[in-house]
Each structure stands twice: as C-alpha cells, then as structure tokens.
PDB file of N, CA and C in Angstrom:
ATOM      1  N   MET A  19      91.137  88.187  82.171  1.00  0.00           N
ATOM      2  CA  MET A  19      91.985  87.865  83.354  1.00  0.00           C
ATOM      3  C   MET A  19      91.768  88.725  84.535  1.00  0.00           C
ATOM      4  N   LEU A  20      91.023  89.972  84.233  1.00  0.00           N
ATOM      5  CA  LEU A  20      90.701  90.915  85.418  1.00  0.00           C
ATOM      6  C   LEU A  20      89.781  90.276  86.363  1.00  0.00           C
ATOM      7  N   PHE A  21      88.871  89.380  85.883  1.00  0.00           N
ATOM      8  CA  PHE A  21      87.976  88.847  86.837  1.00  0.00           C
ATOM      9  C   PHE A  21      88.615  87.824  87.769  1.00  0.00           C
ATOM     10  N   LEU A  22      89.656  87.213  87.344  1.00  0.00           N
ATOM     11  CA  LEU A  22      90.470  86.326  88.251  1.00  0.00           C
ATOM     12  C   LEU A  22      91.140  87.128  89.321  1.00  0.00           C
ATOM     13  N   PHE A  23      91.585  88.332  89.011  1.00  0.00           N
ATOM     14  CA  PHE A  23      92.191  89.121  90.046  1.00  0.00           C
ATOM     15  C   PHE A  23      91.174  89.581  90.995  1.00  0.00           C
ATOM     16  N   LEU A  24      90.027  90.054  90.537  1.00  0.00           N
ATOM     17  CA  LEU A  24      88.887  90.332  91.403  1.00  0.00           C
ATOM     18  C   LEU A  24      88.477  89.215  92.244  1.00  0.00           C
ATOM     19  N   LEU A  25      88.475  87.990  91.698  1.00  0.00           N
ATOM     20  CA  LEU A  25      88.073  86.813  92.382  1.00  0.00           C
ATOM     21  C   LEU A  25      88.913  86.521  93.564  1.00  0.00           C
ATOM     22  N   PHE A  26      90.199  86.768  93.460  1.00  0.00           N
ATOM     23  CA  PHE A  26      91.223  86.493  94.508  1.00  0.00           C
ATOM     24  C   PHE A  26      91.210  87.648  95.516  1.00  0.00           C
ATOM     25  N   THR A  27      90.804  88.805  95.191  1.00  0.00           N
ATOM     26  CA  THR A  27      90.834  89.976  96.235  1.00  0.00           C
ATOM     27  C   THR A  27      89.409  90.033  96.878  1.00  0.00           C
ATOM     28  N   LYS A  28      89.168  88.949  97.664  1.00  0.00           N
ATOM     29  CA  LYS A  28      87.840  88.944  98.295  1.00  0.00           C
ATOM     30  C   LYS A  28      87.944  89.336  99.811  1.00  0.00           C
ATOM     31  N   LEU A  29      88.684  90.347 100.095  1.00  0.00           N
ATOM     32  CA  LEU A  29      88.986  90.796 101.422  1.00  0.00           C
ATOM     33  C   LEU A  29      87.873  91.784 101.943  1.00  0.00           C
ATOM     34  N   ASN A  30      86.929  92.182 100.910  1.00  0.00           N
ATOM     35  CA  ASN A  30      85.982  93.048 101.375  1.00  0.00           C
ATOM     36  C   ASN A  30      84.557  92.469 101.059  1.00  0.00           C
ATOM     37  N   VAL A  31      83.422  93.210 101.239  1.00  0.00           N
ATOM     38  CA  VAL A  31      82.138  92.756 101.042  1.00  0.00           C
ATOM     39  C   VAL A  31      81.952  92.466  99.475  1.00  0.00           C
ATOM     40  N   PHE A  32      82.462  93.430  98.674  1.00  0.00           N
ATOM     41  CA  PHE A  32      82.304  93.230  97.340  1.00  0.00           C
ATOM     42  C   PHE A  32      82.999  92.042  96.766  1.00  0.00           C
ATOM     43  N   GLY A  33      84.144  91.698  97.446  1.00  0.00           N
ATOM     44  CA  GLY A  33      84.920  90.434  96.958  1.00  0.00           C
ATOM     45  C   GLY A  33      84.073  89.244  97.300  1.00  0.00           C
ATOM     46  N   CYS A  34      83.410  89.270  98.396  1.00  0.00           N
ATOM     47  CA  CYS A  34      82.721  88.064  98.888  1.00  0.00           C
ATOM     48  C   CYS A  34      81.399  87.979  97.909  1.00  0.00           C
ATOM     49  N   ILE A  35      80.792  88.974  97.535  1.00  0.00           N
ATOM     50  CA  ILE A  35      79.636  88.948  96.566  1.00  0.00           C
ATOM     51  C   ILE A  35      80.121  88.527  95.290  1.00  0.00           C
ATOM     52  N   PHE A  36      81.269  89.072  94.850  1.00  0.00           N
ATOM     53  CA  PHE A  36      81.775  88.777  93.493  1.00  0.00           C
ATOM     54  C   PHE A  36      82.127  87.271  93.434  1.00  0.00           C
ATOM     55  N   LYS A  37      82.670  86.686  94.506  1.00  0.00           N
ATOM     56  CA  LYS A  37      83.028  85.274  94.610  1.00  0.00           C
ATOM     57  C   LYS A  37      81.817  84.428  94.465  1.00  0.00           C
ATOM     58  N   ASN A  38      80.750  84.776  95.209  1.00  0.00           N
ATOM     59  CA  ASN A  38      79.560  84.010  95.060  1.00  0.00           C
ATOM     60  C   ASN A  38      79.029  84.110  93.784  1.00  0.00           C
ATOM     61  N   PHE A  39      79.017  85.266  93.050  1.00  0.00           N
ATOM     62  CA  PHE A  39      78.546  85.396  91.782  1.00  0.00           C
ATOM     63  C   PHE A  39      79.219  84.551  90.683  1.00  0.00           C
ATOM     64  N   MET A  40      80.589  84.471  90.945  1.00  0.00           N
ATOM     65  CA  MET A  40      81.441  83.648  90.108  1.00  0.00           C
ATOM     66  C   MET A  40      81.191  82.196  90.231  1.00  0.00           C
ATOM     67  N   ILE A  41      80.881  81.742  91.485  1.00  0.00           N
ATOM     68  CA  ILE A  41      80.509  80.370  91.752  1.00  0.00           C
ATOM     69  C   ILE A  41      79.185  80.047  91.057  1.00  0.00           C
ATOM     70  N   ASP A  42      78.295  80.912  91.109  1.00  0.00           N
ATOM     71  CA  ASP A  42      76.942  80.658  90.491  1.00  0.00           C
ATOM     72  C   ASP A  42      77.110  80.646  89.026  1.00  0.00           C
ATOM     73  N   PHE A  43      78.015  81.559  88.503  1.00  0.00           N
ATOM     74  CA  PHE A  43      78.133  81.669  87.068  1.00  0.00           C
ATOM     75  C   PHE A  43      78.868  80.495  86.571  1.00  0.00           C
ATOM     76  N   SER A  44      79.762  79.902  87.213  1.00  0.00           N
ATOM     77  CA  SER A  44      80.467  78.764  86.763  1.00  0.00           C
ATOM     78  C   SER A  44      79.525  77.585  86.870  1.00  0.00           C
ATOM     79  N   ARG A  45      78.653  77.416  87.842  1.00  0.00           N
ATOM     80  CA  ARG A  45      77.645  76.456  87.964  1.00  0.00           C
ATOM     81  C   ARG A  45      76.603  76.515  86.686  1.00  0.00           C
ATOM     82  N   MET A  46      76.285  77.714  86.461  1.00  0.00           N
ATOM     83  CA  MET A  46      75.289  77.913  85.294  1.00  0.00           C
ATOM     84  C   MET A  46      75.953  77.442  84.025  1.00  0.00           C
ATOM     85  N   ILE A  47      77.367  77.737  83.755  1.00  0.00           N
ATOM     86  CA  ILE A  47      78.034  77.228  82.598  1.00  0.00           C
ATOM     87  C   ILE A  47      78.016  75.747  82.606  1.00  0.00           C
ATOM     88  N   LEU A  48      78.345  75.127  83.747  1.00  0.00           N
ATOM     89  CA  LEU A  48      78.327  73.662  83.895  1.00  0.00           C
ATOM     90  C   LEU A  48      77.067  73.030  83.443  1.00  0.00           C
ATOM     91  N   ASN A  49      75.971  73.682  84.007  1.00  0.00           N
ATOM     92  CA  ASN A  49      74.579  73.205  83.663  1.00  0.00           C
ATOM     93  C   ASN A  49      74.337  73.310  82.170  1.00  0.00           C
ATOM     94  N   TRP A  50      74.811  74.443  81.514  1.00  0.00           N
ATOM     95  CA  TRP A  50      74.570  74.724  80.111  1.00  0.00           C
ATOM     96  C   TRP A  50      75.329  73.642  79.275  1.00  0.00           C
ATOM     97  N   ASN A  51      76.584  73.278  79.753  1.00  0.00           N
ATOM     98  CA  ASN A  51      77.354  72.185  79.046  1.00  0.00           C
ATOM     99  C   ASN A  51      76.629  70.958  79.200  1.00  0.00           C
ATOM    100  N   TRP A  52      75.995  70.577  80.245  1.00  0.00           N
ATOM    101  CA  TRP A  52      75.213  69.332  80.418  1.00  0.00           C
ATOM    102  C   TRP A  52      74.040  69.433  79.559  1.00  0.00           C
ATOM    103  N   TYR A  53      73.360  70.459  79.493  1.00  0.00           N
ATOM    104  CA  TYR A  53      72.147  70.692  78.652  1.00  0.00           C
ATOM    105  C   TYR A  53      72.546  70.482  77.075  1.00  0.00           C
ATOM    106  N   LYS A  54      73.687  71.008  76.811  1.00  0.00           N
ATOM    107  CA  LYS A  54      74.119  70.861  75.354  1.00  0.00           C
ATOM    108  C   LYS A  54      74.406  69.304  75.035  1.00  0.00           C
ATOM    109  N   ILE A  55      75.002  68.679  76.017  1.00  0.00           N
ATOM    110  CA  ILE A  55      75.273  67.224  75.862  1.00  0.00           C
ATOM    111  C   ILE A  55      73.964  66.340  75.757  1.00  0.00           C
ATOM    112  N   ILE A  56      73.022  66.680  76.572  1.00  0.00           N
ATOM    113  CA  ILE A  56      71.818  66.033  76.472  1.00  0.00           C
ATOM    114  C   ILE A  56      71.022  66.256  75.157  1.00  0.00           C
ATOM    115  N   VAL A  57      71.117  67.526  74.788  1.00  0.00           N
ATOM    116  CA  VAL A  57      70.291  67.790  73.459  1.00  0.00           C
ATOM    117  C   VAL A  57      71.160  67.107  72.346  1.00  0.00           C
ATOM    118  N   LYS A  58      72.397  66.975  72.390  1.00  0.00           N
ATOM    119  CA  LYS A  58      73.115  66.362  71.227  1.00  0.00           C
ATOM    120  C   LYS A  58      72.709  64.761  71.267  1.00  0.00           C
ATOM    121  N   LYS A  59      72.423  64.155  72.408  1.00  0.00           N
ATOM    122  CA  LYS A  59      72.055  62.831  72.419  1.00  0.00           C
ATOM    123  C   LYS A  59      70.638  62.494  72.066  1.00  0.00           C
ATOM    124  N   LEU A  60      69.707  63.546  71.972  1.00  0.00           N
ATOM    125  CA  LEU A  60      68.392  63.387  71.619  1.00  0.00           C
ATOM    126  C   LEU A  60      68.312  63.134  70.097  1.00  0.00           C
TER     127      LEU A  60
END
C-alpha cells in the first residue's frame, strides 16, 4: 500500500517519474495478462 501513497504524492519531480513508472508497469501487467490468455488458447 506504500506505492499507492507514493503514487498520489506526485507534487515533485520524483512523484511524476514514479507516476509514469506505475503507468508503464500497469501496462506491462495488462500485456502479460493478454499474453497468458493467448497462450492458454493455443
């Protein structure tokens, strides 16, 4: 839950960088879920 706190405290440069990292990280997880779904269908 600490990462959620850091995600919402984006008032400084580190906050903005961290927010962008979390967006990319969640996109990567979504892509990984799609990858697993495709593999299951093969």
